[in-house]
XYZ file of C-alpha atoms in Angstrom:
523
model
C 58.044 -67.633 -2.024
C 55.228 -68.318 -0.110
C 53.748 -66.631 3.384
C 55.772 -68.539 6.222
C 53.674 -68.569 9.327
C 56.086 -67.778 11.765
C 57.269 -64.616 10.200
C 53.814 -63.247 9.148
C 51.140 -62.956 11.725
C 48.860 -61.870 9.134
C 45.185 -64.053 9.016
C 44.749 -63.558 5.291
C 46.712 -64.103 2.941
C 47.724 -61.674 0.404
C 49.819 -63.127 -2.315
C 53.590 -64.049 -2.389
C 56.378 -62.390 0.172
C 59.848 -61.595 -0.700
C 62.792 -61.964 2.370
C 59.584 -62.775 4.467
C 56.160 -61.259 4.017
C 57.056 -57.411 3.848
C 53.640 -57.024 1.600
C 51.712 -59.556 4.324
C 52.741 -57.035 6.900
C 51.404 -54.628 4.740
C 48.220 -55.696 3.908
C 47.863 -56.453 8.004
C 48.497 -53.150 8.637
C 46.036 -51.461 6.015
C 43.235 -53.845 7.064
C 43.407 -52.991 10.430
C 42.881 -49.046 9.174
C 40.233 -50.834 7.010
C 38.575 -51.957 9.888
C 38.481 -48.996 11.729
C 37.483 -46.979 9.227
C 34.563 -49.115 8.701
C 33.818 -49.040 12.390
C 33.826 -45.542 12.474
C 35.413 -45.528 15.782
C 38.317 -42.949 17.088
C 38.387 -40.306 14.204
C 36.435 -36.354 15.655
C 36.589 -33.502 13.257
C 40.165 -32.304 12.011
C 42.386 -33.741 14.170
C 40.859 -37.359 13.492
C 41.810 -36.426 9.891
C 45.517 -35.224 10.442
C 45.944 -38.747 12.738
C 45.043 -41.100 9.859
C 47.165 -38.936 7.447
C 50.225 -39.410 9.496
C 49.145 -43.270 10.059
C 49.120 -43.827 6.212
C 52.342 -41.581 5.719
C 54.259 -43.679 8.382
C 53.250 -47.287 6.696
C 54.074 -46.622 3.606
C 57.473 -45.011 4.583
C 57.950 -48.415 5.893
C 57.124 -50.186 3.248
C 58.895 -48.238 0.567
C 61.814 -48.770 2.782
C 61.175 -52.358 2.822
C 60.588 -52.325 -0.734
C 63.400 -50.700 -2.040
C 66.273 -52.148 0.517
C 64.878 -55.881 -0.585
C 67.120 -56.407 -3.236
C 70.169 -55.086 -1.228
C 68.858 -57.311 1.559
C 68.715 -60.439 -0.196
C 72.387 -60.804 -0.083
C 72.493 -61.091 3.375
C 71.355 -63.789 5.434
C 67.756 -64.269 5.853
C 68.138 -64.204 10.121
C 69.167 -60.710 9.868
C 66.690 -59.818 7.564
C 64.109 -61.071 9.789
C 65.296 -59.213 12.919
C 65.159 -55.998 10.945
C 61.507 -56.937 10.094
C 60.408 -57.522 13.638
C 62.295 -54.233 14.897
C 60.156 -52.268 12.566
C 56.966 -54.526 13.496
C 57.519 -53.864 17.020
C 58.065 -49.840 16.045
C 54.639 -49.422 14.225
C 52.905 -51.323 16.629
C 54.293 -48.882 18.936
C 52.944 -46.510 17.186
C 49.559 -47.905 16.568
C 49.443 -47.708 20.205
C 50.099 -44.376 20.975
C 47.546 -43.426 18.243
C 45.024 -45.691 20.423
C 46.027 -43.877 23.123
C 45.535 -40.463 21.284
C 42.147 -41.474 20.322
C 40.720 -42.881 23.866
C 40.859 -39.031 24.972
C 36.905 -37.428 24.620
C 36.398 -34.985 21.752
C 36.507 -31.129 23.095
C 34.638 -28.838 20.656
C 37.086 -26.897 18.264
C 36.856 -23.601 17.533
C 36.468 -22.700 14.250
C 39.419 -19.999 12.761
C 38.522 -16.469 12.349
C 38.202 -16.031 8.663
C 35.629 -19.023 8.647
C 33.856 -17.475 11.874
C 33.480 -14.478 10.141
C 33.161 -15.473 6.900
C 29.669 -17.698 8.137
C 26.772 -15.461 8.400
C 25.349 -15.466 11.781
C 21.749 -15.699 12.311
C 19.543 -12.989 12.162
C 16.594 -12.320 14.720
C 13.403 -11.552 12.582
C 13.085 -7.961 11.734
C 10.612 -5.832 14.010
C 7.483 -4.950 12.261
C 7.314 -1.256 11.027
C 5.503 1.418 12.911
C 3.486 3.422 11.570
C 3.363 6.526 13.057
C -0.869 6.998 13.211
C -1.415 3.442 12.688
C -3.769 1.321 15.080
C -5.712 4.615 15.962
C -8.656 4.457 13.445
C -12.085 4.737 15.164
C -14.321 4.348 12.496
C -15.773 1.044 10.933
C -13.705 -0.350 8.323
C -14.940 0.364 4.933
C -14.137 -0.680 1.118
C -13.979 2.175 -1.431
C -12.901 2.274 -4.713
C -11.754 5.749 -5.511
C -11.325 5.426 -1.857
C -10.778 9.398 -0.643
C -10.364 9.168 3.000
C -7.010 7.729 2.651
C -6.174 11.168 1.430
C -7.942 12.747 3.974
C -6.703 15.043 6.581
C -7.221 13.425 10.361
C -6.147 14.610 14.081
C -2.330 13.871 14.575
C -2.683 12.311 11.200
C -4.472 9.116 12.194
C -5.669 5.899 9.512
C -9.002 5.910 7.896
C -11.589 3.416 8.029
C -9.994 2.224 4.196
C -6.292 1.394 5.283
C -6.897 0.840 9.327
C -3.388 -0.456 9.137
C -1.561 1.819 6.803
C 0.096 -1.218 5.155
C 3.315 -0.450 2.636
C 5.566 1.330 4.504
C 9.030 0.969 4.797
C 12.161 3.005 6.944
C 14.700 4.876 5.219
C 17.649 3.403 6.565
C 19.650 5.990 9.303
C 16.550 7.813 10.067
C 12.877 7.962 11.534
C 10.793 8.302 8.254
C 8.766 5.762 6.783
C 7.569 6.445 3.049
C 4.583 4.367 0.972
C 4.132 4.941 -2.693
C 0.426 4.205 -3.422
C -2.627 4.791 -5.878
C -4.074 2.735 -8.494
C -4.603 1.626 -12.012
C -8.316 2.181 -13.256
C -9.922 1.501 -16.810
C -13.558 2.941 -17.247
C -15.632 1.759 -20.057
C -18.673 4.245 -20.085
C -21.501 3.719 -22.520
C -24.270 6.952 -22.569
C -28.058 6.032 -24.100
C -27.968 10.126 -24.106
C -25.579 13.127 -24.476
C -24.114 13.089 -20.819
C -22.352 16.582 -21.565
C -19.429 15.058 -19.741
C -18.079 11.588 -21.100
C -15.631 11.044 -18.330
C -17.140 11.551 -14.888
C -21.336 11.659 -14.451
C -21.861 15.452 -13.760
C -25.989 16.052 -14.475
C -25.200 19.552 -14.234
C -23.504 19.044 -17.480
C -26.427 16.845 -19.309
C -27.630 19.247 -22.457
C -30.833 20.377 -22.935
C -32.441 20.881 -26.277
C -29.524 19.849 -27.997
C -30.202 19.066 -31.758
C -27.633 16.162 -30.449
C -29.109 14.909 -27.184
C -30.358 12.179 -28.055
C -27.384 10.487 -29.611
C -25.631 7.286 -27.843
C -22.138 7.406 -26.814
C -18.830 5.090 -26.131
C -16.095 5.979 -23.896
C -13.202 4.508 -22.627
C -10.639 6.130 -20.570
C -8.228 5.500 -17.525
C -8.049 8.962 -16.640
C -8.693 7.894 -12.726
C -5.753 6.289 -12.237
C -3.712 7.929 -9.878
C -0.165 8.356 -7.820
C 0.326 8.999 -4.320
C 3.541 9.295 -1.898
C 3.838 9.051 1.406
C 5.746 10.190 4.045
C 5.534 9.954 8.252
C 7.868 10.172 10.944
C 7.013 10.720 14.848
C 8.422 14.263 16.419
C 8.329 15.650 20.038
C 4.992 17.918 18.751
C 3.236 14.835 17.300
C 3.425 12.982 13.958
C 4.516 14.503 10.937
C 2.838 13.727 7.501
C 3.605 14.628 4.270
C 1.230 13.921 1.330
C 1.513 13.823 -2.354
C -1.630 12.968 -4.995
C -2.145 12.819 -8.812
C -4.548 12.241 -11.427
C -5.072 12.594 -15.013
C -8.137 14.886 -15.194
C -5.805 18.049 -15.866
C -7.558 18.264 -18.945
C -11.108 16.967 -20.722
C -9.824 16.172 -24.062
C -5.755 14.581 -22.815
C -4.085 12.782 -20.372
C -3.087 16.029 -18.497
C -1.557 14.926 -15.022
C -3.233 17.212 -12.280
C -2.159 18.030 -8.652
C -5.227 16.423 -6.313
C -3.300 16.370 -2.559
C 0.052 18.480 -1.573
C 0.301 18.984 1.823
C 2.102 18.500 5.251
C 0.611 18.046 8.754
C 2.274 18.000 12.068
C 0.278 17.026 15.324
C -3.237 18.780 14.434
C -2.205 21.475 12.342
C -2.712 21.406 8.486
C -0.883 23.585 5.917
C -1.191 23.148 2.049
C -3.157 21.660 -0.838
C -5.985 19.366 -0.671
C -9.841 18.549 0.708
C -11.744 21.631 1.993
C -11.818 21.282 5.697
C -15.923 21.841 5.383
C -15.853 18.690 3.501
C -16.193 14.979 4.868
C -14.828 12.540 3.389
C -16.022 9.442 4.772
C -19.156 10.307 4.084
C -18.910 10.217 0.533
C -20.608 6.905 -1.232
C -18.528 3.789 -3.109
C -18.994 4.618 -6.382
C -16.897 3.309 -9.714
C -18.079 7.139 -11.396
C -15.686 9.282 -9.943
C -17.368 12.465 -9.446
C -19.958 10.527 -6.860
C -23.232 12.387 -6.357
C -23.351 16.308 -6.988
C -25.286 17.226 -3.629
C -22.055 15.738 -1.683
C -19.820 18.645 -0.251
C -16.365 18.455 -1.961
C -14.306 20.866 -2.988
C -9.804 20.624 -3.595
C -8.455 24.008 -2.481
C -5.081 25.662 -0.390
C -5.511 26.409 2.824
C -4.344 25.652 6.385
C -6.694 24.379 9.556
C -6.197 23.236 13.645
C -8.298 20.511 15.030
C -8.560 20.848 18.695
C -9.202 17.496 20.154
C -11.687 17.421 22.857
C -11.389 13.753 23.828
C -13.414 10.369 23.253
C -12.954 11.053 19.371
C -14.512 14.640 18.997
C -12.704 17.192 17.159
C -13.179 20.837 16.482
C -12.140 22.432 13.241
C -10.940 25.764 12.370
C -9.245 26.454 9.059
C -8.761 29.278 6.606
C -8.784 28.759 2.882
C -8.093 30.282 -0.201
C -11.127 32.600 -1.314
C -12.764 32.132 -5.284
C -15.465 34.548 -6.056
C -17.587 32.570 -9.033
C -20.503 34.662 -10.658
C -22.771 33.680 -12.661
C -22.285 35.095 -16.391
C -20.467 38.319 -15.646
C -20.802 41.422 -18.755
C -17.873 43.146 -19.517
C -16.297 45.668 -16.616
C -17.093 43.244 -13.843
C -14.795 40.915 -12.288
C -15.108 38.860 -9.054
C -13.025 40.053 -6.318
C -11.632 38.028 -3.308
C -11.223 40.371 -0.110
C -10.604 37.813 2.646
C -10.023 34.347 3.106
C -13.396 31.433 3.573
C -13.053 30.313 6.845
C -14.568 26.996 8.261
C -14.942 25.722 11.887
C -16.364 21.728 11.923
C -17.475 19.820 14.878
C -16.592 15.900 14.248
C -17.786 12.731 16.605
C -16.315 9.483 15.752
C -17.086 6.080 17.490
C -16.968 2.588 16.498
C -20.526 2.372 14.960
C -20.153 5.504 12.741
C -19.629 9.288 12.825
C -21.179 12.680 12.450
C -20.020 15.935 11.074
C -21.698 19.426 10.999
C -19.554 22.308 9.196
C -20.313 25.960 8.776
C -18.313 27.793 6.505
C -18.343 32.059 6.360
C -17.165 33.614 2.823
C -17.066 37.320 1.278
C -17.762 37.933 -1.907
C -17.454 40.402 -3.540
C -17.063 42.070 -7.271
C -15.372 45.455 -8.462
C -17.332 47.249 -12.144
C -17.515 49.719 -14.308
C -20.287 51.360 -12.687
C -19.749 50.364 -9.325
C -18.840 47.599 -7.085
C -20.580 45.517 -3.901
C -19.781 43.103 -1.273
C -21.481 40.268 0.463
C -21.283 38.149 3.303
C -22.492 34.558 2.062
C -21.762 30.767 3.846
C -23.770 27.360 5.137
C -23.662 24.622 7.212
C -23.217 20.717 6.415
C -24.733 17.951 8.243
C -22.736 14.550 6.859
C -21.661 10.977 8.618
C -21.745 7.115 8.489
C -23.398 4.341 10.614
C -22.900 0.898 10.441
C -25.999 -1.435 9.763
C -25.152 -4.776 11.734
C -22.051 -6.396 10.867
C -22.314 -6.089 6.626
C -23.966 -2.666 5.925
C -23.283 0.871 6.085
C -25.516 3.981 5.917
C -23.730 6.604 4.401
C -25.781 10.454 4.069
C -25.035 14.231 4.058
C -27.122 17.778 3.357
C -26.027 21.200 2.765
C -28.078 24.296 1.936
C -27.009 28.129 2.422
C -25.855 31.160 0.030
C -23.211 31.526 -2.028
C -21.567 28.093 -1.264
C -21.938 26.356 -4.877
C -18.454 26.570 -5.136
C -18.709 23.788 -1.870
C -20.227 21.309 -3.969
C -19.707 18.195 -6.259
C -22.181 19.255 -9.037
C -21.543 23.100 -9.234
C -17.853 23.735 -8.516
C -16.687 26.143 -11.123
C -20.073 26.850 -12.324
C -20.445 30.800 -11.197
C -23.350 29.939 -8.963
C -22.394 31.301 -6.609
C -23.782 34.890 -6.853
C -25.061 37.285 -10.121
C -24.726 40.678 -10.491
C -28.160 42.063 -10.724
C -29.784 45.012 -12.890
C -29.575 47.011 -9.989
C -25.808 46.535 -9.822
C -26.576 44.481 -6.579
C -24.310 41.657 -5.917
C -27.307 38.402 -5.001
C -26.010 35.207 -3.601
C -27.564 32.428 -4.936
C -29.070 29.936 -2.324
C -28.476 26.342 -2.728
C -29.808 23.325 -0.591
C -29.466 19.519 -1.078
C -28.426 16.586 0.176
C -27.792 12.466 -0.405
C -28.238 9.281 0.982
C -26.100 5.743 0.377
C -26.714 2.283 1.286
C -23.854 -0.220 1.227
C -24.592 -3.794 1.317
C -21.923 -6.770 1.378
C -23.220 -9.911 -0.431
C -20.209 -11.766 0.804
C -16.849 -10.799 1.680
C -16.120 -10.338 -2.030
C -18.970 -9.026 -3.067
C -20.874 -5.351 -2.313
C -23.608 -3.628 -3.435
C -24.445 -0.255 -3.410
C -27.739 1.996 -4.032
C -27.239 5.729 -3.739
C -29.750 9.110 -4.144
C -28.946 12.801 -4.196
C -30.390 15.318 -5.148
C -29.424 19.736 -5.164
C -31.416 22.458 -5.798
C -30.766 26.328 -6.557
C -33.221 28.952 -6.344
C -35.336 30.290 -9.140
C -33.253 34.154 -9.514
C -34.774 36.799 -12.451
C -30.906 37.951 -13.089
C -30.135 34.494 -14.031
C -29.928 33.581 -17.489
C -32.450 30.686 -18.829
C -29.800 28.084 -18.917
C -28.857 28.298 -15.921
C -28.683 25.521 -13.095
C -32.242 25.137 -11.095
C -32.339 21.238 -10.216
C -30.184 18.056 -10.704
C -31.377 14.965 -9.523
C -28.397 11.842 -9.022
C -29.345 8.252 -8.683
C -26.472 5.333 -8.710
C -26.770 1.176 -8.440
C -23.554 -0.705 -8.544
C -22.783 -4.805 -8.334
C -18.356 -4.916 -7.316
C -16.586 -8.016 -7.162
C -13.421 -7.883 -5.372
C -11.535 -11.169 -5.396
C -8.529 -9.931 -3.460
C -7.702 -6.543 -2.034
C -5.762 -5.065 -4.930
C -8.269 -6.315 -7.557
C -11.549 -4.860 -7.975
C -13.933 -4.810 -10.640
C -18.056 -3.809 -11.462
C -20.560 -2.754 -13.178
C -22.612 0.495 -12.393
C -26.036 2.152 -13.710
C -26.465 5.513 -13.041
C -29.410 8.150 -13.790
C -28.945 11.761 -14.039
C -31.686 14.726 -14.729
C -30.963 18.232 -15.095
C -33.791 20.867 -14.658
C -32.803 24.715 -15.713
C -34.142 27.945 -14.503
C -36.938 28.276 -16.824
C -38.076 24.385 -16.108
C -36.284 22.597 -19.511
C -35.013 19.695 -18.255
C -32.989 16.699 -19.532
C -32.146 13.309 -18.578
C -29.545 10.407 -19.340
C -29.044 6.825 -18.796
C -24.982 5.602 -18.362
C -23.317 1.980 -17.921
C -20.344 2.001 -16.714
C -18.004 -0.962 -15.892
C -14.367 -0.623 -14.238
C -11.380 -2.591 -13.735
C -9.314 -1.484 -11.142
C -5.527 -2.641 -9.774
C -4.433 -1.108 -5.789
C -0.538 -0.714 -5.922
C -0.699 -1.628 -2.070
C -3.966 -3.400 -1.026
């Protein structure tokens, strides 16, 4: 049977009807939700969605009605039939109405439920950056360094160095004030000697032989016996910041990879107490070098002890500090021993400003030694003039001198030496007098690239109770070329000159290359 037009308002036609169109009114009804869902008009979020469920639920209720009462329908007369198919017309377009109706109302924003609110992670504000307690108080002129010593250094209410300005890696323990940083570096050192060096590790001329049937013999080395570990701790307190400091190396030993304590100390406010740099030394002062015992007239000496800097405003300090005593003679017989009565005590005067600083130190020590046939006691000490100065906006002057008795132990070339006093004939305890002093030059190529050119040079006094052998004169002369392409990579290439000049006027001398590769943990 075909589509009749007065029982099927439909427009298109969509195949053949039995007891009048049923499937027409079908396909009229699903084109019109076609239609709008092509339109994309009425249907907002969920509810839009439940709506055209219940649309599509209803019409084919009807139709599987339709469908399945046909057969039972065809018996009767096709007038009735007809008026049950316009009562149901008349219901769903009822119904399409009132879903009209529904959707004419403006969208209100839903709510999402709970579970999903919380489930969907809200957005986080960006985290505060980390302060450093001492950060953003350095004075000095930022510097490059490789072995890079003042970051160990001791300052006034622990404040940054010229080489970390920003005292960049640290992070909070979570639930409390204290910010830790695990630092240091990775170094490899490839050392070639035209000459005996006497030590193959670090340039010491104090330790060039002379008259050695093996002097003159070339050497190799390789060794990463700089690299080092470091950890870090601050936190701010009511008295001023407290810092903790840990440091590492592996020159325990000169024959092994013997790890050996360089820094252990705390610091709160101004006051110092434990391991580390001699408060008579200066740090910053100390030249960029890739040999890491740097030039033997430099004041430098690792020891325990405990200081209080007084500040006195505009970036001057005063010093005062009392350290742990060593007594070092100079080739003691049998039945004498060095004897340590009181502790060395330091006061330093510091003035920092944004061009450079200056330093001058005095240190006071007594020294003394207990014998067989008798004993004595001396008052020894010296003074060190040291600092930096910036050369226009790429170069820095870098210097420092020394001289007084019985302070050997003070410096880069003799610590551990016994030059520090001799036990003469007499039974007389003589300190030994000692004066030097050096003088660095840093240049920057580019930003990359730095040069430096250093000269030192220390001197002991001529004494009849040494032996032959025995220190007089060592002379210290470093050029270097570095390259580094980003802050945690540096690398170079350095020639250094040493001579060595003993009591009785032998001397020595010794050519080194050295190149380095060298990888910052947090640069």
């Amino acid at each position: 049977m075909r589509v009749c037009p007065r029982c099927c308002a439909c427009d298109r036609f969509a195949g053949a009807c039995h007891a009048c169109d049923a499937p027409a009114l079908q396909h009229r009804v699903a084109e019109q939700g076609r239609a709008r869902r092509r339109s994309g008009a009425g249907w907002q979020g969920c509810s839009r969605f439940m709506e055209n469920v219940m649309r599509l639920a209803v019409l084919t209720f009807a139709c599987a009605a339709v469908v399945v009462a046909a057969p039972a329908r065809a018996q009767d007369s096709a007038d009735a039939l007809r008026q049950e198919i316009r009562t149901l017309r008349q219901t769903l377009e009822a119904m399409e109405k009132r879903l009209d109706a529904l959707e004419s109302v403006p969208p209100t924003a839903t709510r999402a439920p709970a579970a999903i609110a919380q489930a969907t992670p809200a957005a986080l504000p960006p985290p505060a950056a980390v302060q450093v307690p001492g950060g953003g108080q350095a004075i000095l002129p930022p510097r490059d360094s490789v072995s890079d010593p003042s970051s160990a250094a001791s300052r006034p209410d622990s404040a940054a160095g010229p080489t970390d300005p920003e005292l960049k890696g640290f992070f909070a323990i979570p639930g409390t004030d204290t910010l830790i940083r695990i630092g240091g570096y990775a170094k490899l050192d490839a050392i070639a000697d035209a000459r005996a060096a006497g030590d193959e590790d670090q340039f010491i001329p104090s330790s060039i032989p002379v008259g050695s049937a093996h002097r003159d013999v070339s050497n190799f080395n390789m060794h990463a016996k700089q690299t080092r570990f470091s950890f870090e701790a601050r936190r701010p307190t009511t008295h001023g910041n407290l810092r903790f400091y840990l440091e590492n190396d592996f020159f325990g030993s000169s024959d092994s990879y013997q790890f050996r304590l360089r820094h252990a100390y705390g610091q709160l406010g101004n006051t110092y107490a434990g391991y580390g740099y001699s408060s008579f030394m200066d740090a910053d002062s100390l030249p960029d070098t890739l040999d890491f015992a740097g030039p033997g007239a430099a004041g430098y000496l690792l020891v325990a002890g405990i200081h209080h800097s007084f500040s006195l405003g505009k970036g001057n300090t005063l010093t005062l500090a009392a350290e742990d005593p060593d007594t070092q003679l100079s080739a003691p017989t049998d039945g004498i021993r060095a004897v340590d009565q009181a502790p060395d005590v330091s006061l330093t005067a510091r003035m920092e400003r944004d061009w450079g600083h200056l330093q001058i130190g005095m240190v006071a020590r007594s020294l003394a030694y207990d014998g067989d046939a008798g004993d004595d006691r001396r008052i020894g000490g010296g003074l060190q003039l040291s600092g930096s100065a910036a050369v226009g906006e790429q170069d820095l002057l870098l210097f420092g001198a020394l001289g007084g008795k019985g302070i050997a132990r003070y410096t880069a070339d003799l610590t551990g030496s016994g030059m520090d006093a001799v036990v003469g004939d007499d039974g007389r305890l003589a300190l030994l007098r000692l004066h030097g002093g050096f003088v660095g030059y840093t240049h920057y190529w580019t930003p990359m690239w730095r040069s430096n050119l250093i000269y030192g040079q220390l001197s002991g006094e001529r004494n009849a109770a040494l032996a032959d052998d025995a220190f007089r004169r060592s002379r210290y002369g470093v050029f270097n070329l570095l390259w580094s392409p980003a802050p945690s990579w540096t690398m170079g290439m350095e020639l250094l000159y040493g001579q060595l000049e003993q009591q009785r006027g032998q001397r020595s001398d010794t050519v080194r290359l050295q190149g380095s590769l060298q990888y910052n943990f947090i640069k």
